[in-house]
Short mmCIF file of C-alpha atoms in Angstrom, two decimals:
data_model
loop_
_atom_site.label_atom_id
_atom_site.label_comp_id
_atom_site.label_asym_id
_atom_site.label_seq_id
_atom_site.Cartn_x
_atom_site.Cartn_y
_atom_site.Cartn_z
CA MET A 103 -0.05 -0.03 0.14
CA LEU A 104 2.97 2.35 0.72
CA LEU A 105 3.97 2.11 -2.94
CA ILE A 106 0.67 3.51 -4.26
CA PRO A 107 1.42 7.09 -3.24
CA ALA A 108 4.88 6.78 -4.50
CA ILE A 109 3.78 5.28 -7.95
CA ALA A 110 0.96 8.04 -8.10
CA TYR A 111 3.57 10.68 -7.53
CA ILE A 112 6.19 9.42 -10.07
CA THR A 113 3.25 9.00 -12.61
CA LEU A 114 2.31 12.68 -12.19
CA ARG A 115 5.87 13.75 -12.68
CA SER A 116 6.16 12.21 -15.95
CA PRO A 117 6.29 14.79 -18.91
CA ALA A 118 3.97 12.56 -21.04
CA VAL A 119 1.31 12.61 -18.09
CA GLN A 120 1.74 16.18 -17.37
CA THR A 121 1.41 17.14 -21.02
CA TYR A 122 -1.86 14.82 -21.05
CA LEU A 123 -3.12 16.57 -17.96
CA ALA A 124 -2.32 20.05 -19.41
CA GLY A 125 -4.66 19.09 -22.44
CA LYS A 126 -7.33 17.97 -20.33
CA ALA A 127 -7.36 20.98 -18.18
CA ALA A 128 -7.65 23.21 -21.13
CA GLU A 129 -10.11 21.13 -22.42
CA TYR A 130 -12.14 21.11 -19.38
CA LEU A 131 -11.90 24.79 -18.82
CA SER A 132 -12.65 25.67 -22.46
CA ARG A 133 -15.94 23.78 -22.36
CA GLU A 134 -16.82 25.29 -18.62
CA LEU A 135 -16.24 28.81 -19.89
CA ASP A 136 -17.08 28.44 -23.52
CA ALA A 137 -13.90 30.15 -24.46
CA LYS A 138 -10.58 29.17 -26.09
CA ILE A 139 -8.11 28.34 -23.12
CA THR A 140 -4.66 27.00 -23.64
CA VAL A 141 -2.52 25.34 -20.86
CA GLY A 142 1.29 25.13 -21.78
CA GLY A 143 2.04 22.35 -19.08
CA VAL A 144 1.07 21.02 -15.79
CA ASN A 145 3.73 20.49 -13.00
CA ILE A 146 3.42 18.66 -9.74
CA THR A 147 6.20 19.80 -7.42
CA SER A 148 7.73 17.68 -4.70
CA SER A 149 5.70 19.58 -2.28
CA LEU A 150 2.73 18.50 -4.07
CA ASN A 151 1.96 22.05 -5.45
CA ILE A 152 0.19 22.20 -8.93
CA VAL A 153 1.85 24.39 -11.34
CA LEU A 154 0.07 25.50 -14.60
CA GLU A 155 2.31 26.86 -17.03
CA LYS A 156 1.70 29.48 -19.64
CA VAL A 157 -2.13 29.66 -19.28
CA GLU A 158 -3.98 31.85 -21.72
CA ILE A 159 -7.74 32.79 -22.00
CA LEU A 160 -9.04 34.53 -25.14
CA ASP A 161 -12.26 36.51 -25.24
CA LYS A 162 -15.17 35.97 -27.70
CA GLU A 163 -13.37 37.94 -30.33
CA ASN A 164 -10.44 35.50 -30.07
CA ALA A 165 -8.40 38.31 -28.70
CA HIS A 166 -5.93 38.17 -25.69
CA LEU A 167 -8.17 38.59 -22.21
CA LEU A 168 -5.98 36.99 -19.59
CA SER A 169 -2.61 35.09 -19.58
CA THR A 170 0.17 34.19 -17.07
CA GLN A 171 3.30 32.54 -17.41
CA ARG A 172 2.45 30.13 -14.35
CA ILE A 173 -0.09 29.67 -11.84
CA ILE A 174 1.00 28.16 -8.64
CA LEU A 175 -1.52 26.42 -6.43
CA ASP A 176 -0.24 25.69 -2.98
CA ILE A 177 -2.70 22.85 -1.86
CA TYR A 178 -3.17 21.92 1.76
CA ARG A 179 -6.21 19.72 1.38
CA ILE A 180 -8.29 18.03 -1.41
CA SER A 181 -11.30 15.61 -1.14
CA ILE A 182 -12.27 14.51 -4.56
CA PRO A 183 -15.37 12.36 -3.17
CA HIS A 184 -16.58 15.43 -1.45
CA ARG A 185 -15.40 17.75 -4.39
CA PHE A 186 -13.61 19.86 -1.73
CA LEU A 187 -10.37 22.02 -2.39
CA ALA A 188 -8.41 23.97 0.03
CA ILE A 189 -5.84 26.10 -1.33
CA ASN A 190 -3.37 27.82 1.02
CA LYS A 191 -2.12 30.19 -1.67
CA ILE A 192 -2.44 30.97 -5.50
CA LEU A 193 0.37 32.89 -7.11
CA PHE A 194 -0.06 34.28 -10.44
CA ASP A 195 3.36 35.05 -11.84
CA GLN A 196 3.44 37.64 -14.74
CA ALA A 197 -0.19 37.82 -15.22
CA SER A 198 -1.62 39.96 -17.94
CA LEU A 199 -5.17 40.99 -18.15
CA SER A 200 -6.55 42.93 -21.20
CA MET A 201 -10.07 44.41 -20.70
CA VAL A 202 -11.77 45.84 -23.79
CA MET A 203 -15.15 47.36 -24.60
CA TYR A 204 -15.37 46.82 -28.37
CA GLU A 205 -16.81 49.26 -30.56
CA GLY A 206 -20.65 49.03 -30.76
CA LYS A 207 -20.83 46.61 -27.88
CA ASP A 208 -22.30 47.20 -24.54
CA GLU A 209 -20.69 44.67 -22.56
CA HIS A 210 -16.90 44.14 -21.70
CA ASN A 211 -14.88 41.24 -23.02
CA PHE A 212 -14.68 39.57 -19.73
CA GLN A 213 -18.23 39.61 -19.15
CA PHE A 214 -18.73 35.99 -19.90
CA LEU A 215 -16.55 35.19 -16.96
CA VAL A 216 -18.49 37.35 -14.60
CA ASP A 217 -21.66 35.64 -15.65
CA TYR A 218 -20.02 32.27 -15.34
CA PHE A 219 -18.85 32.78 -11.68
CA ALA A 220 -22.20 34.65 -10.83
CA ARG A 221 -24.44 31.89 -12.17
CA GLU A 222 -27.10 30.36 -9.97
CA GLU A 223 -26.81 26.41 -9.42
CA THR A 224 -29.41 24.71 -11.48
CA ASN A 225 -31.37 21.51 -10.81
CA ASP A 226 -29.88 19.61 -13.67
CA THR A 227 -29.24 16.08 -11.94
CA LEU A 228 -26.93 15.12 -14.66
CA ARG A 229 -24.46 17.87 -13.85
CA LEU A 230 -22.09 17.06 -11.16
CA PRO A 231 -22.07 19.37 -8.06
CA ALA A 232 -19.82 22.29 -8.12
CA TRP A 233 -16.49 22.15 -6.23
CA ASP A 234 -16.34 23.71 -2.80
CA VAL A 235 -12.86 25.91 -3.08
CA ILE A 236 -11.52 27.91 -0.31
CA VAL A 237 -8.46 29.94 -1.05
CA ARG A 238 -6.55 31.52 1.99
CA SER A 239 -4.24 34.09 0.18
CA PHE A 240 -3.40 35.04 -3.24
CA GLU A 241 -0.52 37.02 -4.97
CA PHE A 242 0.06 38.62 -8.26
CA ARG A 243 3.67 39.23 -9.10
CA GLU A 244 4.76 41.52 -11.83
CA ALA A 245 1.52 41.44 -13.30
CA SER A 246 0.04 44.01 -15.80
CA LEU A 247 -3.45 44.94 -17.05
CA SER A 248 -5.06 47.33 -19.67
CA TYR A 249 -8.30 48.69 -20.39
CA ALA A 250 -9.71 50.27 -23.58
CA ASN A 251 -13.21 51.46 -24.49
CA HIS A 252 -13.49 51.74 -27.94
CA ASN A 253 -17.05 53.68 -27.77
CA GLN A 254 -15.31 56.58 -25.90
CA GLU A 255 -12.46 59.10 -26.87
CA SER A 256 -9.37 59.08 -24.88
CA LEU A 257 -8.87 61.95 -22.23
CA VAL A 258 -5.87 64.21 -23.24
CA GLN A 259 -4.73 65.10 -19.59
CA GLY A 260 -4.77 63.29 -16.31
CA PHE A 261 -5.90 59.75 -15.90
CA ASP A 262 -7.55 58.25 -19.06
CA ARG A 263 -10.34 56.20 -17.56
CA ASN A 264 -11.23 55.30 -21.20
CA ASN A 265 -7.66 53.94 -22.10
CA PHE A 266 -5.18 53.19 -19.55
CA SER A 267 -2.43 50.42 -18.75
CA ILE A 268 -0.67 49.42 -15.46
CA GLY A 269 2.39 47.67 -15.25
CA ASN A 270 4.60 46.39 -12.48
CA LEU A 271 1.67 45.45 -10.63
CA ASN A 272 2.20 43.51 -7.21
CA ILE A 273 -0.65 42.54 -5.04
CA ASP A 274 -0.31 40.10 -1.85
CA VAL A 275 -3.57 39.27 0.03
CA VAL A 276 -3.68 36.82 3.04
CA ASP A 277 -6.12 35.60 5.71
CA ILE A 278 -8.98 35.52 3.28
CA PHE A 279 -12.35 34.42 4.75
CA PHE A 280 -15.74 34.21 2.97
CA GLU A 281 -18.86 34.02 5.01
CA LYS A 282 -22.00 33.86 2.76
CA ASP A 283 -21.80 37.13 0.87
CA THR A 284 -18.91 38.77 3.10
CA LEU A 285 -15.37 38.96 2.43
CA GLN A 286 -12.58 39.76 4.89
CA ALA A 287 -8.88 39.75 4.17
CA ASP A 288 -5.57 41.56 4.83
CA LEU A 289 -3.81 43.39 2.15
CA VAL A 290 -0.14 42.90 2.91
CA SER A 291 1.39 44.85 -0.16
CA PHE A 292 -0.08 46.59 -3.24
CA SER A 293 1.72 48.55 -5.71
CA PHE A 294 1.81 49.39 -9.57
CA ASP A 295 3.02 51.92 -12.43
CA GLU A 296 0.41 53.64 -14.24
CA SER A 297 1.26 54.36 -17.89
CA ARG A 298 0.99 58.38 -17.53
CA GLY A 299 3.42 58.50 -14.58
CA PHE A 300 1.27 57.81 -11.65
CA GLN A 301 2.92 55.43 -9.02
CA LEU A 302 1.50 53.68 -6.06
CA THR A 303 4.75 52.61 -4.48
CA ALA A 304 3.25 50.52 -1.57
CA ALA A 305 -0.03 50.17 0.21
CA ARG A 306 -1.50 47.92 2.97
CA GLY A 307 -4.70 47.54 5.21
CA GLU A 308 -7.36 45.26 6.40
CA LEU A 309 -10.27 44.62 3.84
CA PHE A 310 -14.13 43.89 4.48
CA LEU A 311 -16.48 43.68 1.79
CA SER A 312 -20.26 43.07 1.83
CA PRO A 313 -23.21 44.01 -0.56
CA GLY A 314 -23.95 46.94 1.93
CA SER A 315 -20.56 48.27 3.30
CA ALA A 316 -16.79 48.26 2.48
CA HIS A 317 -14.22 48.75 5.24
CA LEU A 318 -10.46 49.55 4.76
CA GLN A 319 -8.90 49.73 8.16
CA ASN A 320 -5.34 50.86 9.24
CA PHE A 321 -4.63 51.69 5.53
CA GLU A 322 -1.29 53.08 4.75
CA ALA A 323 -0.44 54.22 1.06
CA VAL A 324 2.59 55.84 -0.61
CA THR A 325 2.49 57.63 -4.04
CA ASN A 326 5.10 59.43 -6.13
CA GLN A 327 4.54 62.52 -3.62
CA SER A 328 1.90 61.43 -1.11
CA GLN A 329 1.59 59.49 2.12
CA LEU A 330 -1.93 58.42 3.56
CA LEU A 331 -2.76 56.66 6.51
CA LEU A 332 -6.38 56.41 7.24
CA ASN A 333 -9.53 54.31 8.11
CA PHE A 334 -12.20 54.42 5.37
CA VAL A 335 -15.89 53.08 5.39
CA MET A 336 -18.33 53.03 2.52
CA GLU A 337 -21.92 52.13 2.96
CA TYR A 338 -24.33 51.52 0.08
CA ASP A 339 -27.58 49.78 -1.05
CA GLY A 340 -25.99 47.24 -3.35
CA TYR A 341 -23.17 47.46 -5.65
CA HIS A 342 -25.17 49.06 -8.33
CA ALA A 343 -24.83 52.41 -6.09
CA PHE A 344 -21.33 52.81 -7.40
CA GLN A 345 -22.81 53.77 -10.71
CA ASN A 346 -23.87 56.92 -9.19
CA PHE A 347 -21.00 57.22 -6.48
CA THR A 348 -21.18 60.96 -5.61
CA GLU A 349 -25.10 60.61 -4.56
CA ASP A 350 -25.49 57.02 -3.37
CA VAL A 351 -22.41 55.94 -1.47
CA GLY A 352 -22.08 57.18 1.86
CA PHE A 353 -18.70 57.19 3.46
CA THR A 354 -16.57 58.06 6.45
CA LEU A 355 -12.89 58.67 6.35
CA ASP A 356 -10.74 59.14 9.40
CA VAL A 357 -7.45 60.62 8.38
CA LYS A 358 -4.45 60.26 10.52
CA PRO A 359 -1.34 62.70 10.01
CA SER A 360 -0.68 62.54 6.19
CA PHE A 361 0.50 64.67 3.40
CA ILE A 362 -0.93 65.04 0.04
CA GLU A 363 0.30 66.47 -3.44
CA LEU A 364 -3.05 67.75 -4.78
CA TYR A 365 -1.82 67.23 -8.31
CA GLU A 366 -2.44 63.67 -7.65
CA ILE A 367 -6.14 64.39 -6.67
CA GLY A 368 -6.51 66.56 -9.87
CA TYR A 369 -4.80 63.68 -11.96
CA PHE A 370 -7.83 61.25 -11.36
CA ILE A 371 -10.65 63.84 -11.09
CA GLU A 372 -10.97 65.72 -14.15
CA ASP A 373 -12.47 68.89 -12.80
CA TYR A 374 -9.55 69.30 -10.68
CA TYR A 375 -6.85 68.62 -13.08
CA GLY A 376 -3.89 71.23 -12.88
CA LEU A 377 -4.46 71.58 -9.08
CA GLU A 378 -1.15 71.75 -7.31
CA GLY A 379 0.28 72.19 -3.79
CA LYS A 380 1.19 69.92 -1.01
CA VAL A 381 -0.80 69.90 2.08
CA ASP A 382 -0.41 68.05 5.32
CA LEU A 383 -3.90 66.77 6.69
CA VAL A 384 -5.60 65.24 9.59
CA GLY A 385 -9.20 64.88 10.59
CA SER A 386 -12.62 63.28 9.98
CA PHE A 387 -14.83 63.24 6.74
CA SER A 388 -18.23 61.99 6.20
CA GLY A 389 -21.34 61.99 4.23
CA LYS A 390 -21.49 61.69 0.35
CA ILE A 391 -19.33 63.13 -2.14
CA ASN A 392 -22.09 65.77 -3.00
CA ASN A 393 -22.78 66.70 0.58
CA MET A 394 -19.59 66.20 2.65
CA ARG A 395 -18.82 67.12 6.15
CA GLY A 396 -15.45 67.57 7.81
CA ASN A 397 -14.77 67.66 11.70
CA ASN A 398 -11.57 68.45 13.58
CA ILE A 399 -9.75 69.16 10.36
CA ARG A 400 -6.19 70.58 10.39
CA ILE A 401 -4.59 71.58 7.05
CA THR A 402 -1.26 73.18 6.58
CA TYR A 403 0.03 74.65 3.30
CA GLY A 404 3.11 76.61 2.11
CA THR A 405 5.18 78.46 4.81
CA LEU A 406 2.60 79.47 7.04
CA THR A 407 -1.02 78.71 5.82
CA GLU A 408 -2.71 76.67 8.39
CA PHE A 409 -6.86 75.80 8.86
CA THR A 410 -8.17 74.25 11.85
CA GLY A 411 -11.86 73.71 12.11
CA ASN A 412 -15.01 72.03 10.60
CA PHE A 413 -16.67 72.50 7.19
CA ASN A 414 -19.64 71.18 5.05
CA PHE A 415 -19.35 71.04 1.23
CA VAL A 416 -22.73 70.66 -0.67
CA GLY A 417 -22.52 70.55 -4.45
CA LEU A 418 -19.18 68.69 -5.25
CA PRO A 419 -17.78 67.72 -7.86
CA ASP A 420 -18.51 70.95 -9.34
CA ILE A 421 -16.51 73.34 -7.19
CA GLU A 422 -17.79 76.41 -8.88
CA GLU A 423 -21.39 75.55 -7.91
CA THR A 424 -20.22 74.03 -4.47
CA PHE A 425 -21.85 75.69 -1.35
CA VAL A 426 -19.47 75.85 1.47
CA ASN A 427 -19.80 76.50 5.17
CA PHE A 428 -16.45 76.71 7.16
CA SER A 429 -16.63 76.99 10.73
CA VAL A 430 -12.90 78.28 11.30
CA GLU A 431 -11.50 77.83 14.81
CA ARG A 432 -8.32 79.26 13.53
CA LEU A 433 -6.78 80.22 9.90
CA VAL A 434 -3.53 81.60 9.53
CA THR A 435 -2.10 82.78 5.98
CA HIS A 436 -0.54 85.51 3.98
CA LYS A 437 -0.84 86.81 0.54
CA ALA A 438 2.38 84.83 -0.93
CA ASP A 439 1.04 81.57 0.15
CA LEU A 440 -2.33 82.08 -1.41
CA GLU A 441 -0.83 83.14 -4.67
CA SER A 442 1.48 80.10 -4.84
CA PHE A 443 -1.58 77.79 -4.87
CA ARG A 444 -1.94 76.36 -8.39
CA LEU A 445 -5.70 76.36 -9.37
CA PRO A 446 -7.42 73.61 -11.53
CA ASN A 447 -7.13 74.34 -15.35
CA SER A 448 -10.92 74.83 -15.38
CA PHE A 449 -10.28 78.13 -13.76
CA SER A 450 -9.79 81.14 -15.87
CA ALA A 451 -6.38 81.86 -14.33
CA PRO A 452 -3.79 79.43 -13.09
CA TYR A 453 -3.25 81.29 -9.80
CA LEU A 454 -5.02 83.93 -7.72
CA ASN A 455 -4.02 87.24 -8.38
CA LEU A 456 -4.88 89.29 -5.27
CA PRO A 457 -4.64 92.77 -4.71
CA ALA A 458 -1.08 94.28 -3.95
CA GLU A 459 -2.52 95.92 -0.94
CA LEU A 460 -3.00 92.82 0.81
CA ASN A 461 0.92 92.69 1.21
CA LYS A 462 0.29 95.48 3.95
CA LEU A 463 -1.74 92.88 6.01
CA GLY A 464 1.44 90.61 6.53
CA ILE A 465 0.59 87.38 8.32
CA THR A 466 -3.23 87.40 8.99
CA THR A 467 -5.28 85.26 11.34
CA PHE A 468 -9.13 84.58 11.24
CA SER A 469 -11.71 82.98 13.37
CA GLY A 470 -15.28 82.61 12.46
CA ASN A 471 -17.35 81.47 9.41
CA PHE A 472 -17.24 81.68 5.81
CA THR A 473 -20.44 80.67 4.21
CA GLY A 474 -21.33 80.56 0.49
CA PHE A 475 -19.80 79.82 -2.67
CA MET A 476 -16.16 80.22 -4.02
CA HIS A 477 -16.63 83.81 -5.55
CA ASP A 478 -19.87 84.74 -3.48
CA PHE A 479 -19.71 84.33 0.23
CA VAL A 480 -20.40 85.93 3.66
CA ALA A 481 -17.28 86.38 6.10
CA PHE A 482 -18.39 86.46 9.62
CA GLY A 483 -15.64 86.68 12.33
CA GLN A 484 -12.38 88.34 13.46
CA PHE A 485 -9.33 89.17 11.42
CA ASN A 486 -6.02 89.93 13.12
CA SER A 487 -3.00 91.30 11.08
CA ARG A 488 -0.09 93.71 11.41
CA LEU A 489 -2.44 96.62 10.76
CA GLY A 490 -4.89 95.71 13.50
CA GLN A 491 -8.01 93.98 14.19
CA VAL A 492 -11.15 93.82 11.98
CA ASN A 493 -14.47 92.23 12.71
CA THR A 494 -16.73 91.39 9.70
CA ASP A 495 -20.36 90.21 9.05
CA ILE A 496 -19.96 91.09 5.35
CA ALA A 497 -20.97 89.52 1.96
CA ILE A 498 -18.26 89.42 -0.80
CA LEU A 499 -18.76 88.97 -4.47
CA ALA A 500 -15.36 88.17 -6.24
CA GLU A 501 -15.50 88.25 -10.15
CA ASP A 502 -12.77 87.92 -12.67
CA ASN A 503 -10.32 85.63 -10.51
CA PHE A 504 -10.85 88.17 -7.60
CA LYS A 505 -9.64 91.22 -9.76
CA GLU A 506 -13.27 92.85 -9.03
CA ILE A 507 -14.61 92.83 -5.56
CA SER A 508 -17.72 94.08 -4.30
CA TYR A 509 -19.22 93.80 -0.75
CA SER A 510 -21.87 94.71 1.62
CA GLY A 511 -22.19 94.43 5.50
CA ASN A 512 -21.05 95.35 9.01
CA ILE A 513 -17.48 96.03 9.75
CA ALA A 514 -15.73 96.88 12.83
CA THR A 515 -12.00 97.92 13.48
CA LYS A 516 -9.77 98.06 16.51
CA ASN A 517 -6.59 100.10 16.46
CA PHE A 518 -6.47 99.61 12.57
CA ASN A 519 -3.36 101.21 10.92
CA LEU A 520 -4.93 103.72 8.56
CA LYS A 521 -1.64 105.18 7.81
CA GLN A 522 -0.48 102.00 6.07
CA ILE A 523 -3.61 101.62 4.03
CA LEU A 524 -3.33 105.42 2.80
CA ASP A 525 0.19 104.69 1.52
CA ASN A 526 2.07 105.85 4.45
CA HIS A 527 0.22 109.35 4.54
CA GLU A 528 2.12 110.86 7.48
CA GLU A 529 -0.92 112.66 9.01
CA PHE A 530 -3.12 109.62 9.80
CA GLY A 531 -2.56 107.07 12.57
CA SER A 532 -5.00 104.24 13.67
CA VAL A 533 -8.91 104.12 13.56
CA SER A 534 -11.43 102.13 15.53
CA LEU A 535 -14.94 102.24 14.09
CA SER A 536 -18.17 100.39 13.76
CA SER A 537 -20.07 100.64 10.52
CA TYR A 538 -22.26 99.42 7.63
CA ILE A 539 -20.36 99.55 4.12
CA GLU A 540 -21.45 98.74 0.67
CA GLY A 541 -19.49 98.92 -2.52
CA SER A 542 -16.53 97.76 -4.38
CA GLY A 543 -12.68 98.18 -4.95
CA TYR A 544 -9.92 97.85 -2.62
CA ASN A 545 -7.60 100.79 -3.03
CA LEU A 546 -8.11 104.76 -3.27
CA ASP A 547 -7.97 104.57 -7.00
CA ASN A 548 -10.96 102.11 -7.46
CA LEU A 549 -12.77 102.48 -4.29
CA ASP A 550 -16.54 102.98 -4.73
CA VAL A 551 -18.13 102.61 -1.19
CA ALA A 552 -21.02 103.85 0.91
CA ILE A 553 -20.40 104.16 4.55
CA THR A 554 -22.72 104.54 7.53
CA GLY A 555 -21.62 104.39 10.96
CA GLU A 556 -19.75 105.66 14.02
CA ILE A 557 -15.77 105.97 14.31
CA GLN A 558 -14.98 105.60 17.96
CA SER A 559 -11.34 107.06 17.36
CA ILE A 560 -9.25 108.24 14.60
CA ASP A 561 -5.65 109.62 14.89
CA PHE A 562 -5.01 112.55 12.60
CA ARG A 563 -1.75 114.56 13.02
CA GLY A 564 -1.33 113.23 16.38
CA TYR A 565 -4.55 113.92 17.88
CA ASP A 566 -6.95 110.99 18.75
CA TYR A 567 -10.45 112.34 17.68
CA ARG A 568 -13.49 110.91 19.45
CA LYS A 569 -17.07 110.34 18.60
CA LEU A 570 -17.45 110.57 14.86
CA GLN A 571 -20.60 109.94 12.90
CA VAL A 572 -20.21 109.40 9.00
CA ASP A 573 -22.81 108.93 6.48
CA GLY A 574 -21.72 109.14 2.91
CA ASN A 575 -19.91 107.66 -0.14
CA PHE A 576 -16.30 107.71 -1.13
CA THR A 577 -15.77 107.13 -4.93
CA ASN A 578 -12.38 107.45 -6.58
CA ARG A 579 -10.75 109.76 -3.74
CA ARG A 580 -14.15 111.73 -3.85
CA PHE A 581 -16.07 111.91 -0.32
CA ASN A 582 -19.79 112.92 -0.69
CA GLY A 583 -21.79 113.02 2.62
CA ASN A 584 -22.00 114.12 6.13
CA ILE A 585 -19.67 113.89 8.99
CA LEU A 586 -20.45 114.69 12.55
CA ILE A 587 -17.78 115.17 15.23
CA ASP A 588 -18.60 115.52 18.84
CA ASP A 589 -15.12 115.59 20.48
CA PRO A 590 -13.96 117.52 23.69
CA ASN A 591 -11.77 119.63 21.39
CA LEU A 592 -13.88 119.76 18.37
CA PHE A 593 -17.64 120.08 17.36
CA LEU A 594 -17.92 119.63 13.61
CA ASP A 595 -21.17 119.28 11.40
CA PHE A 596 -19.91 118.86 8.01
CA GLY A 597 -22.03 118.17 4.88
CA GLY A 598 -20.83 118.17 1.09
CA ILE A 599 -18.07 117.01 -1.18
CA VAL A 600 -14.26 116.87 -0.96
CA ASP A 601 -12.76 115.75 -4.35
CA PHE A 602 -8.89 114.74 -4.23
CA GLY A 603 -9.42 112.84 -7.52
CA GLU A 604 -7.98 115.53 -9.74
CA GLN A 605 -4.76 117.51 -9.59
CA THR A 606 -6.42 120.48 -8.19
CA PRO A 607 -8.85 119.60 -5.40
CA LEU A 608 -12.76 120.23 -5.64
CA LEU A 609 -14.37 121.48 -2.80
CA ASN A 610 -18.04 122.16 -2.19
CA PHE A 611 -19.47 122.01 1.45
CA THR A 612 -20.68 123.56 4.46
CA ALA A 613 -19.05 123.10 7.82
CA GLN A 614 -20.18 124.21 11.24
CA ILE A 615 -17.30 124.21 13.71
CA GLU A 616 -17.57 125.01 17.37
CA ASN A 617 -14.77 125.20 19.95
CA ALA A 618 -12.07 123.71 17.76
CA ASN A 619 -9.02 123.88 19.70
CA LEU A 620 -6.44 124.20 16.88
CA SER A 621 -3.32 123.81 19.01
CA ILE A 622 -4.52 120.61 20.84
CA LEU A 623 -5.70 119.26 17.46
CA ASN A 624 -2.21 120.09 16.04
CA ILE A 625 -3.55 122.12 13.16
CA TYR A 626 -2.20 125.44 14.32
CA GLN A 627 0.25 126.62 16.97
CA ARG A 628 0.33 130.26 17.92
CA ASP A 629 2.66 130.03 20.70
CA THR A 630 3.22 127.72 23.80
CA LEU A 631 1.18 129.66 26.28
CA TYR A 632 -2.05 129.95 24.42
CA HIS A 633 -4.57 127.80 22.79
CA SER A 634 -6.14 128.80 19.40
CA ILE A 635 -9.93 128.14 19.80
CA VAL A 636 -12.20 128.86 16.59
CA SER A 637 -15.96 128.50 16.34
CA THR A 638 -17.40 129.58 12.78
CA THR A 639 -19.46 128.33 9.76
CA ILE A 640 -17.72 127.59 6.47
CA HIS A 641 -19.35 127.52 3.09
CA VAL A 642 -16.85 126.46 0.30
CA ASN A 643 -17.51 126.13 -3.48
CA GLY A 644 -14.78 125.92 -5.71
CA SER A 645 -11.27 124.28 -6.77
CA GLY A 646 -7.56 125.09 -5.90
CA SER A 647 -7.22 128.80 -5.16
CA ASN A 648 -10.57 129.58 -6.96
CA ILE A 649 -12.71 129.15 -3.62
CA GLY A 650 -15.86 131.11 -3.23
#
């Protein structure tokens, strides 16, 4: 009896027998799959592993579908009477998969394989029952795959989802466990090179897949320029939900400290192609693509830019039509960082072209809320910069890549450096005010703004004026309105126009002045012992020296 296994082994090691078995294997698989399949050879190793050499499957058009130099089956249990096969590992060495949607067809060339493995068991009593096969692990080594949809045009830029190829594909999956319709496995390694330059250098994690959810736990991925550490859960009502991923697939994404090159996001999402910039990221994201929430988010970019807070996006992937609500715990940035951010090609300009006047702000911090669209939003909160503090509840509309800006709402400043805003005008210092403004522009030459409110204090010629009321319009260096000052050293009721827009100033106003202490106001110094106090009513209508 001991000779039987030895004789069987020697017989199976015979080249003639292995050639015969290869033919029979190809014949069986061809019949089962109704496709042309060839097997170059079958080898039984000394450890009783089965090796299939040079396996190739053709599609229904007799074109290459799947091939591999060898398939190694590490079998640890087999029962022919019970039609049971337990495989410790399947290794696909140098496998090649060609997926094609032929012109005029509505199914891929591999659909017949999907149909075969998805078929339900029949009641045909003449048909032998299917084998019960368990696979504990599998590996693809130096594999490749390609995809071509001949019914769609190739994309010129970024990842071409209609025509792509992947090489140097390596996958190692272990601890595979099936229970009914649920799969669990550990992804030990995953890497590939995409034909247009994208590389997944390494990836690993724990997988869970069912008809209602998918989990990717303790996932780590390294690409050309990014490194991600995360836990990811998707929830859906059947696999058909992926046909409308943005609306029908919910997700929860917990990102551990990671860094991302935004170009790689734009590479795969056409609307964001051209986006560039490296960001460091940590936080939790949830919802659906078209209604996404972010909690406890921290993002850093450039030399100083940092965002900490929460957000809600409604409307993605169309970024121009996406409604955003940022709850900002802390935002730090400056003009150079913002202008270095490369925008997607779908934008009218590759970079933001912000007003030069923003350089005067230096490093700026903000806490509060941004609500609205990218070019039409409300800013509610507190800004702090080297010029001082500004509190806003203001709507902002930006057009032509922020070259044209209009705004309306409430604004309050505290010790804001007016001298810097007015191009180092030596006579002005800081200003604290509370007012409602409505207008457009951002410098003296294009400013067109209506202002109503109170100026608590303003420094002019070294004197700090108190209790000013303003109601008027400022347009292209021209003020038209009313100013009321009720300061201990000056009462002024001004109404009219002061226009410094021309080389020769234009003046048309009436001003009632009471108890103006010109000495304390640093307007006129007669001597050091006496104050110059003036009360009068002035009517002015003219320009330059022609004042009447």
